[in-house]
mmCIF file with all atom_site columns, C-alpha atoms in Angstrom:
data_model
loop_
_atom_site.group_PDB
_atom_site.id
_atom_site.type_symbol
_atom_site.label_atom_id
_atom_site.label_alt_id
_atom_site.label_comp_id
_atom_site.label_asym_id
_atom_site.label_entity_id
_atom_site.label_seq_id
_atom_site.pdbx_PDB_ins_code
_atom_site.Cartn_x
_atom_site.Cartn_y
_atom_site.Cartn_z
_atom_site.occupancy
_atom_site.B_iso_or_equiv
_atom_site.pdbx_formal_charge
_atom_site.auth_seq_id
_atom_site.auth_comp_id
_atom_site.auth_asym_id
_atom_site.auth_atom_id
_atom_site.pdbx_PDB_model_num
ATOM 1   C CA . UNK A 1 1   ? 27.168  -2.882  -1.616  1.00 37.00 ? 1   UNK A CA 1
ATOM 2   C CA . UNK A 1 2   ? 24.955  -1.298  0.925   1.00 43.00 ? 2   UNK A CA 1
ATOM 3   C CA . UNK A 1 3   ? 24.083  1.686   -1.838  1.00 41.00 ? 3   UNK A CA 1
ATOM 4   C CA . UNK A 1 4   ? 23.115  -1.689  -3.840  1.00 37.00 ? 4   UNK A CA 1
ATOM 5   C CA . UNK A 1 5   ? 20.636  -2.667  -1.492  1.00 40.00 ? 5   UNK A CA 1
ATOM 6   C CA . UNK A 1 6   ? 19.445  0.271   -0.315  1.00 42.00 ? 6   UNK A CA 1
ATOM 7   C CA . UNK A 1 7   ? 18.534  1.170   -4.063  1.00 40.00 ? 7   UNK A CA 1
ATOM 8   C CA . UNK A 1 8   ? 17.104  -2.557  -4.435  1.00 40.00 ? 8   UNK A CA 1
ATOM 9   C CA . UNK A 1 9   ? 14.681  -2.055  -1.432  1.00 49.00 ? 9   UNK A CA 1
ATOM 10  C CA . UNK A 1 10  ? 13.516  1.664   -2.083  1.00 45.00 ? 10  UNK A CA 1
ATOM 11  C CA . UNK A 1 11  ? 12.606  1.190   -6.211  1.00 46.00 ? 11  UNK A CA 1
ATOM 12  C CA . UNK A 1 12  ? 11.108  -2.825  -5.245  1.00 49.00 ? 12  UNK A CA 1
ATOM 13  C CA . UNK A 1 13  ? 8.710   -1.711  -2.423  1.00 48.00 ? 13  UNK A CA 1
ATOM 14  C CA . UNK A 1 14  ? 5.575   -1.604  -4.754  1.00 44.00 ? 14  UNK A CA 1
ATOM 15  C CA . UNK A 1 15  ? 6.955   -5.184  -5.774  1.00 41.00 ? 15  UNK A CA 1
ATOM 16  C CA . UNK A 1 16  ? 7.917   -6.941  -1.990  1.00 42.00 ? 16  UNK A CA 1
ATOM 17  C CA . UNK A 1 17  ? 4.625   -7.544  -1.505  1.00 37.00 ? 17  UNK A CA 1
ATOM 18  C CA . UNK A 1 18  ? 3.748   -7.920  -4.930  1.00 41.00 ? 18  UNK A CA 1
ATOM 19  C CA . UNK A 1 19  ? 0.492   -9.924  -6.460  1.00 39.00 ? 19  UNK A CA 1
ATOM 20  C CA . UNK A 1 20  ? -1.256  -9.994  -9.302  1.00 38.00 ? 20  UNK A CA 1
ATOM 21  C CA . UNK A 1 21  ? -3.771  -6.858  -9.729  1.00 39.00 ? 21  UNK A CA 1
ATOM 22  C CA . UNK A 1 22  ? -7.493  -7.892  -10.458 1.00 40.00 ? 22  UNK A CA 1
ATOM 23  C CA . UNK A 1 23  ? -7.657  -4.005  -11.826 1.00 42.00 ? 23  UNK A CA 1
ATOM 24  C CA . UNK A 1 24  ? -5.813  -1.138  -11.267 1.00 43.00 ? 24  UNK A CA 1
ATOM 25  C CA . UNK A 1 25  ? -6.596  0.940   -8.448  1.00 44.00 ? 25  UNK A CA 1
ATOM 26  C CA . UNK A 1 26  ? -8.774  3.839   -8.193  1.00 48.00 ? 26  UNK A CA 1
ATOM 27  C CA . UNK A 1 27  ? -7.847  7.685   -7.879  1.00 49.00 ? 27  UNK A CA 1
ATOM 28  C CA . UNK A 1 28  ? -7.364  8.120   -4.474  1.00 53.00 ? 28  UNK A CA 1
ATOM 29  C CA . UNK A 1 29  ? -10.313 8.555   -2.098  1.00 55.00 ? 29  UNK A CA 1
ATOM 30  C CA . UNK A 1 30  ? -11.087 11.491  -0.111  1.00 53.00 ? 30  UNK A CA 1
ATOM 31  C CA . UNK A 1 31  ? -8.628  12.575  2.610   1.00 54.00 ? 31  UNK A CA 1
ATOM 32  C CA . UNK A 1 32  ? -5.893  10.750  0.802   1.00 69.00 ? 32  UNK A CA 1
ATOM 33  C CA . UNK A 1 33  ? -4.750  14.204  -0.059  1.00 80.00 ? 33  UNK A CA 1
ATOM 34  C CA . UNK A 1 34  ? -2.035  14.392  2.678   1.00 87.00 ? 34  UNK A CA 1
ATOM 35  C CA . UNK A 1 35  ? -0.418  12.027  1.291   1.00 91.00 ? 35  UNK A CA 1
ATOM 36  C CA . UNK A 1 36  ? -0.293  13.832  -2.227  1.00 93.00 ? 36  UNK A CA 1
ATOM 37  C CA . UNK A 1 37  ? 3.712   15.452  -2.980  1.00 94.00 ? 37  UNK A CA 1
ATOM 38  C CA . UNK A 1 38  ? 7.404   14.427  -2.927  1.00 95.00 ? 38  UNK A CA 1
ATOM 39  C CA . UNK A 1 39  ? 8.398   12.420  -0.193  1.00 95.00 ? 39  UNK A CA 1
ATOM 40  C CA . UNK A 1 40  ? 12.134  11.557  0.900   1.00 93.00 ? 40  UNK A CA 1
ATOM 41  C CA . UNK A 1 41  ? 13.682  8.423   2.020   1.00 93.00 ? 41  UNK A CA 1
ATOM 42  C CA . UNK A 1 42  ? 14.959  9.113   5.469   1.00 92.00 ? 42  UNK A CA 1
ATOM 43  C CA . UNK A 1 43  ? 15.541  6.039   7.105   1.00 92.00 ? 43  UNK A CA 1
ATOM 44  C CA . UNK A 1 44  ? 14.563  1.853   6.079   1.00 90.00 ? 44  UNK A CA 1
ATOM 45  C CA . UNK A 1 45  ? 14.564  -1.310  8.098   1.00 91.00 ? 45  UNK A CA 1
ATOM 46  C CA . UNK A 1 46  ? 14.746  -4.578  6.451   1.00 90.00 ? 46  UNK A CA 1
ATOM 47  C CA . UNK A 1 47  ? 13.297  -7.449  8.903   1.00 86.00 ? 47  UNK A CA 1
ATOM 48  C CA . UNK A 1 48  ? 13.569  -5.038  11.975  1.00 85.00 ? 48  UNK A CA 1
ATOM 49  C CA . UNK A 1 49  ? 17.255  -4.203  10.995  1.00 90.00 ? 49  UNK A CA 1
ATOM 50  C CA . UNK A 1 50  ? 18.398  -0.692  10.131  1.00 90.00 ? 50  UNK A CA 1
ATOM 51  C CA . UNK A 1 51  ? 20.686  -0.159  6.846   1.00 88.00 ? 51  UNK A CA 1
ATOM 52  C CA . UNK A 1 52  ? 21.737  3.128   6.812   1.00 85.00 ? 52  UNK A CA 1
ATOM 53  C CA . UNK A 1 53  ? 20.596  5.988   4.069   1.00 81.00 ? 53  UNK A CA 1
ATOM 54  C CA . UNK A 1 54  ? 24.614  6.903   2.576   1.00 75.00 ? 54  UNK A CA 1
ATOM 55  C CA . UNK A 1 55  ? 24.822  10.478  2.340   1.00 74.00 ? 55  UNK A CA 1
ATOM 56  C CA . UNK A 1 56  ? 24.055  11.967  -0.661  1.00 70.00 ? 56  UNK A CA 1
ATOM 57  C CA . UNK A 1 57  ? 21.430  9.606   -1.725  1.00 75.00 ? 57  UNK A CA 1
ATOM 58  C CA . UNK A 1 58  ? 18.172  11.130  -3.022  1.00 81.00 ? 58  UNK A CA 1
ATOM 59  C CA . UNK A 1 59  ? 15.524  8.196   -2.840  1.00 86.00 ? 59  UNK A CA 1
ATOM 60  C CA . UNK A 1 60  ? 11.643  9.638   -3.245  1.00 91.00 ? 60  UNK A CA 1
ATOM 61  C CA . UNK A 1 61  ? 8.428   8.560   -3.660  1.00 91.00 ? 61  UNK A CA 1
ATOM 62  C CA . UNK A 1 62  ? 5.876   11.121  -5.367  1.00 95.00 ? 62  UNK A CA 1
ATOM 63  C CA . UNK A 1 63  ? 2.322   10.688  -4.936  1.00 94.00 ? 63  UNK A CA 1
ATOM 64  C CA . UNK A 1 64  ? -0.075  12.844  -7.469  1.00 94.00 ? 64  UNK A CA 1
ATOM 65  C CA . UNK A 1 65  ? -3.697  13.768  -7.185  1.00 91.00 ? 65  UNK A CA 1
ATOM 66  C CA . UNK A 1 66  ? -4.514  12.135  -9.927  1.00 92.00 ? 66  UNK A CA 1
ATOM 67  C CA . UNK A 1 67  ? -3.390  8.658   -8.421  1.00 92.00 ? 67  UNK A CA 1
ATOM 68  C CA . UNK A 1 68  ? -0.297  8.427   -10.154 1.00 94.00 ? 68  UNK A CA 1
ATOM 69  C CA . UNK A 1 69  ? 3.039   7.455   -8.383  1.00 93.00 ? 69  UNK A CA 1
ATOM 70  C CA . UNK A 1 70  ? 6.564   7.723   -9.070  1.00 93.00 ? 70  UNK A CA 1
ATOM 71  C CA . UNK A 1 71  ? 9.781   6.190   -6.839  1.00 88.00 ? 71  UNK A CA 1
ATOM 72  C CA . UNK A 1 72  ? 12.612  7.376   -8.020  1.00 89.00 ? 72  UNK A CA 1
ATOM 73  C CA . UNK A 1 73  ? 16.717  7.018   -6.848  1.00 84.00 ? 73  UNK A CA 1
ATOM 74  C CA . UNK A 1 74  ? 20.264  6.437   -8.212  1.00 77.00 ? 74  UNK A CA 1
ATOM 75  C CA . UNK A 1 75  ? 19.128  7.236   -11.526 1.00 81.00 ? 75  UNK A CA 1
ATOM 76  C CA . UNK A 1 76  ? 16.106  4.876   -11.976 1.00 85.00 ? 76  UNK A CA 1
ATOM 77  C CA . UNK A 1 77  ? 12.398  6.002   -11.574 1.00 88.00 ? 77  UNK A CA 1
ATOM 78  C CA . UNK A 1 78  ? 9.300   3.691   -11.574 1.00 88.00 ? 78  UNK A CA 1
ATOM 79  C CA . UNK A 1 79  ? 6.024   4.601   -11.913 1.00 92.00 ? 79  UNK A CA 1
ATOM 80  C CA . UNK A 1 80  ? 2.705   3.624   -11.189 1.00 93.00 ? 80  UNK A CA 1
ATOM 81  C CA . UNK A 1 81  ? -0.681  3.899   -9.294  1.00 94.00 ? 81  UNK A CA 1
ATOM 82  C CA . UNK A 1 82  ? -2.289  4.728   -5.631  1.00 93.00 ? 82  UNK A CA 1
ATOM 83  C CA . UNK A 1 83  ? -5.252  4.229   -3.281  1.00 91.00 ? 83  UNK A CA 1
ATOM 84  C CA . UNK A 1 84  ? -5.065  4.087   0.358   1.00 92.00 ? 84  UNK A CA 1
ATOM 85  C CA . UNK A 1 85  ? -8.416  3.126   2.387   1.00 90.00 ? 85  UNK A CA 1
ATOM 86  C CA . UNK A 1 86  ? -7.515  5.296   5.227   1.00 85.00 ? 86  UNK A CA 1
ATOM 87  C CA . UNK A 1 87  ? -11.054 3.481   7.599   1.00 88.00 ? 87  UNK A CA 1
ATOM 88  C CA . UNK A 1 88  ? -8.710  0.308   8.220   1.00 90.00 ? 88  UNK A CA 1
ATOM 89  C CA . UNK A 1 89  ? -6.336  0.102   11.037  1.00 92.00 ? 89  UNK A CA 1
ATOM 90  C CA . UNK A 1 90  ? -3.204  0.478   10.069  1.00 94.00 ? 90  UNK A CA 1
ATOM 91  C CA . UNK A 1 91  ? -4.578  2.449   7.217   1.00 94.00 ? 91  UNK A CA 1
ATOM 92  C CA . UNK A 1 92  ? -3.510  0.481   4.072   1.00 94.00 ? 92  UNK A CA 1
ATOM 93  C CA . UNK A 1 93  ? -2.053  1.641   1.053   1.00 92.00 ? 93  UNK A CA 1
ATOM 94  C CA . UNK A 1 94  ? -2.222  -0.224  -2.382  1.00 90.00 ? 94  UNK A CA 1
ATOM 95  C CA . UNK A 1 95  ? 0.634   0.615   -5.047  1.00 88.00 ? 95  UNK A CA 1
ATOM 96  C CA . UNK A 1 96  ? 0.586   -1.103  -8.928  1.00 87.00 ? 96  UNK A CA 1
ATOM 97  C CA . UNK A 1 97  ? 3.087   -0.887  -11.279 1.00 84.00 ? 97  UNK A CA 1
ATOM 98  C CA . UNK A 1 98  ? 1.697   -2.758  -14.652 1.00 80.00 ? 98  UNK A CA 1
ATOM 99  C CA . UNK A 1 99  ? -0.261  -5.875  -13.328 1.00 79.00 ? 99  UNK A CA 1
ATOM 100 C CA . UNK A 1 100 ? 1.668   -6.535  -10.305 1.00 82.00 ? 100 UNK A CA 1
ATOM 101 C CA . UNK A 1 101 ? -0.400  -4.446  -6.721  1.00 84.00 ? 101 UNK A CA 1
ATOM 102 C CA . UNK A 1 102 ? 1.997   -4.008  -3.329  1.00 86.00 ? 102 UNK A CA 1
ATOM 103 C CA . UNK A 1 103 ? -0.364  -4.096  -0.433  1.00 90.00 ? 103 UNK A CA 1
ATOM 104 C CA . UNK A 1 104 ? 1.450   -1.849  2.117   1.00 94.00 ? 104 UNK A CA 1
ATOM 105 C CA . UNK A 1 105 ? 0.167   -0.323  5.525   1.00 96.00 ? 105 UNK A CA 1
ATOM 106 C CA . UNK A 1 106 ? 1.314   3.171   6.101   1.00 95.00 ? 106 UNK A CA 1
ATOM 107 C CA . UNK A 1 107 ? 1.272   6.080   8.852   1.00 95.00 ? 107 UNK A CA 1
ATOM 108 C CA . UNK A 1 108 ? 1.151   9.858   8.780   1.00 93.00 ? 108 UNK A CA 1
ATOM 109 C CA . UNK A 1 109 ? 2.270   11.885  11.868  1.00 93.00 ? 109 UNK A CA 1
ATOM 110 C CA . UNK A 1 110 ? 3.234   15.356  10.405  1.00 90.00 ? 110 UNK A CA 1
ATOM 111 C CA . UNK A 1 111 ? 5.705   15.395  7.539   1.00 93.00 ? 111 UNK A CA 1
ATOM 112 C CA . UNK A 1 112 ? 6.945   11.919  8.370   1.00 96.00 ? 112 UNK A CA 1
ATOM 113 C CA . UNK A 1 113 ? 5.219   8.962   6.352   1.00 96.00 ? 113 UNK A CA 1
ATOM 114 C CA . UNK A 1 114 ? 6.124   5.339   7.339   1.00 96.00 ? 114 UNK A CA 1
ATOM 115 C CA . UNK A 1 115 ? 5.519   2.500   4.926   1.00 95.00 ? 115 UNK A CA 1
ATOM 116 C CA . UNK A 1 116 ? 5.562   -0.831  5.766   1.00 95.00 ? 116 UNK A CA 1
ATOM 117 C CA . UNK A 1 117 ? 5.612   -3.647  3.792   1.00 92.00 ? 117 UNK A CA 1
ATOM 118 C CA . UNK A 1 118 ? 6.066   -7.605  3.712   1.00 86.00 ? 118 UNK A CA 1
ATOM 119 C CA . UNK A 1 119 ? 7.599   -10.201 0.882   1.00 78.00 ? 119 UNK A CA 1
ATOM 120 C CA . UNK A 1 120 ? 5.496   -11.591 -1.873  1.00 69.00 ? 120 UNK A CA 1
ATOM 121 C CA . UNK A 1 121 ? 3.203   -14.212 -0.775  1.00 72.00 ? 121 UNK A CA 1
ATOM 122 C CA . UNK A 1 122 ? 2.984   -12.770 2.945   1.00 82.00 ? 122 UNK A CA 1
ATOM 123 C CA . UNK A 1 123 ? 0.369   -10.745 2.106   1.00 86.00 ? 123 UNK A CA 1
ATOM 124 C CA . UNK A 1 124 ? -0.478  -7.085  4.039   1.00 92.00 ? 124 UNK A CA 1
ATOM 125 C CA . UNK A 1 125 ? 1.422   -6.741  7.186   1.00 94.00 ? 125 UNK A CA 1
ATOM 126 C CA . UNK A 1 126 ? -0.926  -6.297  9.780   1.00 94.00 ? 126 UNK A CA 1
ATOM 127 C CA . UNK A 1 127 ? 0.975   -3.811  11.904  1.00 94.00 ? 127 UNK A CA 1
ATOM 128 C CA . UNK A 1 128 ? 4.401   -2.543  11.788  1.00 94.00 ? 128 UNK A CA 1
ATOM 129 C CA . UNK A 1 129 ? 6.096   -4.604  14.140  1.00 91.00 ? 129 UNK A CA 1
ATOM 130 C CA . UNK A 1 130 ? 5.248   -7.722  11.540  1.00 90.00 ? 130 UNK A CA 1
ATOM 131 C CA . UNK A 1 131 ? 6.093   -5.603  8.398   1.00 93.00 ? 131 UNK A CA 1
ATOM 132 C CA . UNK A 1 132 ? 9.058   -7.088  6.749   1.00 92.00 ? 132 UNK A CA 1
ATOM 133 C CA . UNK A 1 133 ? 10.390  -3.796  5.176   1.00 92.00 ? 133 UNK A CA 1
ATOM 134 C CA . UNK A 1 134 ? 9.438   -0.221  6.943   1.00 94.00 ? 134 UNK A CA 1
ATOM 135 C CA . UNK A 1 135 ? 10.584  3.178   4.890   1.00 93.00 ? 135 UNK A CA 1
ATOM 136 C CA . UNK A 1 136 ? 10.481  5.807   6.404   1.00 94.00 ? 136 UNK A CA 1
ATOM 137 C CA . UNK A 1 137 ? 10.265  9.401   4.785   1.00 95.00 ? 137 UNK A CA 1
ATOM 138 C CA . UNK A 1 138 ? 9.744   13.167  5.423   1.00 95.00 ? 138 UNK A CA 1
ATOM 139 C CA . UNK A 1 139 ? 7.942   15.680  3.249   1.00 95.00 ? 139 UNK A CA 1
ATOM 140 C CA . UNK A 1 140 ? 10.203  17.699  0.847   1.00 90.00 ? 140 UNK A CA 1
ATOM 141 C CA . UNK A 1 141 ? 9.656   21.174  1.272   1.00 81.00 ? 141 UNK A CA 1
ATOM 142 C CA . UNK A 1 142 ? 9.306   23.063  -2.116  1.00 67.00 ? 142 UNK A CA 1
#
């Protein structure tokens, strides 16, 4: 059950915080390029509470210069688009998949990225403590 979830939560986060897209985003702007490569789930909270990663599961998000995306795990993949406007605070992070856009916040220390996002109709969390789902993931090394 908790791989159930876990799998539920990683491949919906471009749809928790899902509304309709007035247009799909734009490539990427400049700077956004840290965020660009394979990135793997390491850890998620779901209303503040942990649910633990079971071993063996490979959950990743990919994010491609060209503003593609792709979230893959247990056998499914999803893919879609990316911008980030990295002069807000949290620096926010927009994901689309068809018509529906995920307004996330995110952080980069490193080669750990932490997403944060809330349920539809709640609109962009406006810091991390308020997010109601935070993933957390670290860089795969090639």
């Amino acid at each position: 059950m908790r791989r159930f979830v876990l799998a539920v939560l990683v491949l919906a986060l471009p749809f928790l915080a899902a509304r309709a897209a007035d247009d799909d985003p734009e490539p990427p702007a400049a700077g956004a390029g840290k965020l660009v490569g394979e990135w793997e789930l390491s850890e998620i909270k779901a209303k503040g509470i942990a649910i633990p990663v079971p071993d063996g599961a490979k959950m990743t998000f990919t994010f491609k210069k060209n503003g593609t995306l792709s979230s893959s795990g247990q056998g499914q993949q999803k893919d879609g688009k990316w911008k980030v406007n990295g002069k807000k605070s949290p620096k926010e992070l927009d994901m689309t998949d068809g018509n529906m856009t995920t307004g996330a916040i995110y952080k980069l220390e490193k080669d750990v990225l932490t997403i944060g996002a809330s349920q539809p109709g709640n609109g962009r969390p406006k810091d991390f403590a308020s997010a109601e789902a935070t993933m957390v993931f670290k860089r795969k090394k090639k």
